[in-house]
N, CA, C and O of each residue as an XYZ file, in Angstrom:
128
protein
N     -66.431    104.681   -135.760
C     -67.394    103.596   -136.732
C     -66.187    102.963   -137.518
O     -65.181    103.248   -138.167
N     -67.164    101.610   -136.895
C     -66.066    100.524   -137.615
C     -66.344     99.894   -138.984
O     -67.337     99.179   -139.123
N     -65.552    100.118   -139.945
C     -66.475     99.783   -141.712
C     -65.652     98.239   -141.501
O     -64.470     98.101   -141.186
N     -66.516     97.300   -141.738
C     -66.251     95.858   -142.796
C     -66.199     95.385   -143.634
O     -67.163     95.047   -144.321
N     -65.243     95.228   -143.827
C     -64.732     94.415   -145.822
C     -66.280     94.154   -146.618
O     -67.142     94.149   -145.739
N     -66.875     93.946   -147.948
C     -67.630     94.068   -148.132
C     -67.233     92.425   -148.261
O     -68.245     91.827   -148.626
N     -66.231     91.615   -148.104
C     -66.041     89.857   -148.187
C     -66.367     89.587   -146.976
O     -67.305     88.791   -147.017
N     -65.974     89.930   -145.509
C     -66.938     89.825   -144.650
C     -68.289     89.757   -144.291
O     -68.906     88.959   -143.586
N     -68.656     90.843   -144.973
C     -70.029     90.602   -144.867
C     -70.480     89.154   -145.730
O     -70.961     88.070   -145.402
N     -70.123     89.667   -146.763
C     -70.517     88.760   -147.767
C     -70.373     86.858   -146.960
O     -71.028     85.848   -147.213
N     -69.527     87.034   -146.233
C     -69.150     85.319   -145.964
C     -70.456     85.547   -144.759
O     -71.227     84.596   -144.626
N     -70.614     86.403   -144.170
C     -71.905     86.093   -142.986
C     -72.889     85.494   -143.362
O     -73.430     84.449   -143.000
N     -73.201     86.620   -144.522
C     -74.677     86.626   -145.022
C     -74.960     85.402   -145.907
O     -75.966     85.502   -146.609
N     -74.033     83.917   -146.027
C     -73.833     82.938   -146.647
C     -73.838     82.693   -145.347
O     -74.971     82.808   -144.880
N     -72.713     82.290   -144.274
C     -73.133     81.607   -143.203
C     -74.909     81.199   -142.547
O     -75.605     80.239   -142.219
N     -74.942     82.646   -142.666
C     -76.708     82.771   -142.001
C     -77.516     81.826   -143.036
O     -77.822     80.687   -142.681
N     -77.780     82.199   -144.025
C     -78.760     81.401   -145.453
C     -78.320     79.791   -144.919
O     -79.106     78.984   -144.421
N     -77.154     79.617   -145.117
C     -76.716     77.863   -144.687
C     -77.284     78.037   -143.776
O     -78.486     78.103   -144.033
N     -76.987     78.202   -142.399
C     -77.974     77.966   -140.783
C     -79.156     77.855   -141.000
O     -79.573     76.811   -140.499
N     -80.028     78.501   -141.577
C     -81.448     79.049   -141.898
C     -81.240     77.455   -142.226
O     -81.426     76.521   -141.446
N     -80.733     77.386   -143.812
C     -81.603     75.915   -144.631
C     -81.918     75.408   -143.968
O     -83.090     75.219   -143.644
N     -79.978     74.577   -143.052
C     -80.421     73.456   -142.442
C     -81.361     73.234   -140.754
O     -81.616     72.248   -140.062
N     -81.675     74.875   -140.617
C     -82.690     74.520   -139.478
C     -83.642     74.354   -139.839
O     -84.516     74.014   -139.041
N     -84.011     74.551   -141.545
C     -85.504     75.021   -142.101
C     -86.184     73.300   -142.224
O     -87.308     72.823   -142.063
N     -84.356     72.536   -142.721
C     -84.845     71.115   -142.907
C     -84.833     70.114   -142.049
O     -85.022     68.930   -142.330
N     -84.509     70.780   -140.500
C     -84.380     70.155   -140.194
C     -86.216     70.244   -139.324
O     -86.923     69.329   -138.900
N     -86.363     71.227   -139.344
C     -87.946     71.510   -138.959
C     -88.746     70.730   -139.577
O     -89.645     70.042   -139.094
N     -88.364     70.850   -140.843
C     -89.101     69.564   -142.108
C     -88.895     68.472   -141.707
O     -89.890     67.786   -141.472
N     -87.954     68.062   -141.544
C     -88.365     66.665   -140.655
C     -88.661     66.337   -139.179
O     -88.682     65.221   -138.658
N     -88.951     67.893   -138.444
C     -90.119     67.707   -137.022
C     -91.230     67.031   -137.716
O     -91.836     66.077   -137.228
N     -91.490     67.566   -138.900
C     -93.619     68.195   -138.665
C     -93.584     67.148   -139.063
O     -94.543     66.530   -138.601
N     -92.817     66.366   -139.887
C     -93.773     65.077   -141.058
C     -94.915     64.086   -140.425
O     -95.508     63.287   -141.150
């Protein structure tokens, strides 16, 4: 079992959130 450091998890989560936010912004632009 591989244990992931907390910092890594936080980084991954913030990247995911950022990408999701960007995608939402793009979708909003396209659906205007």
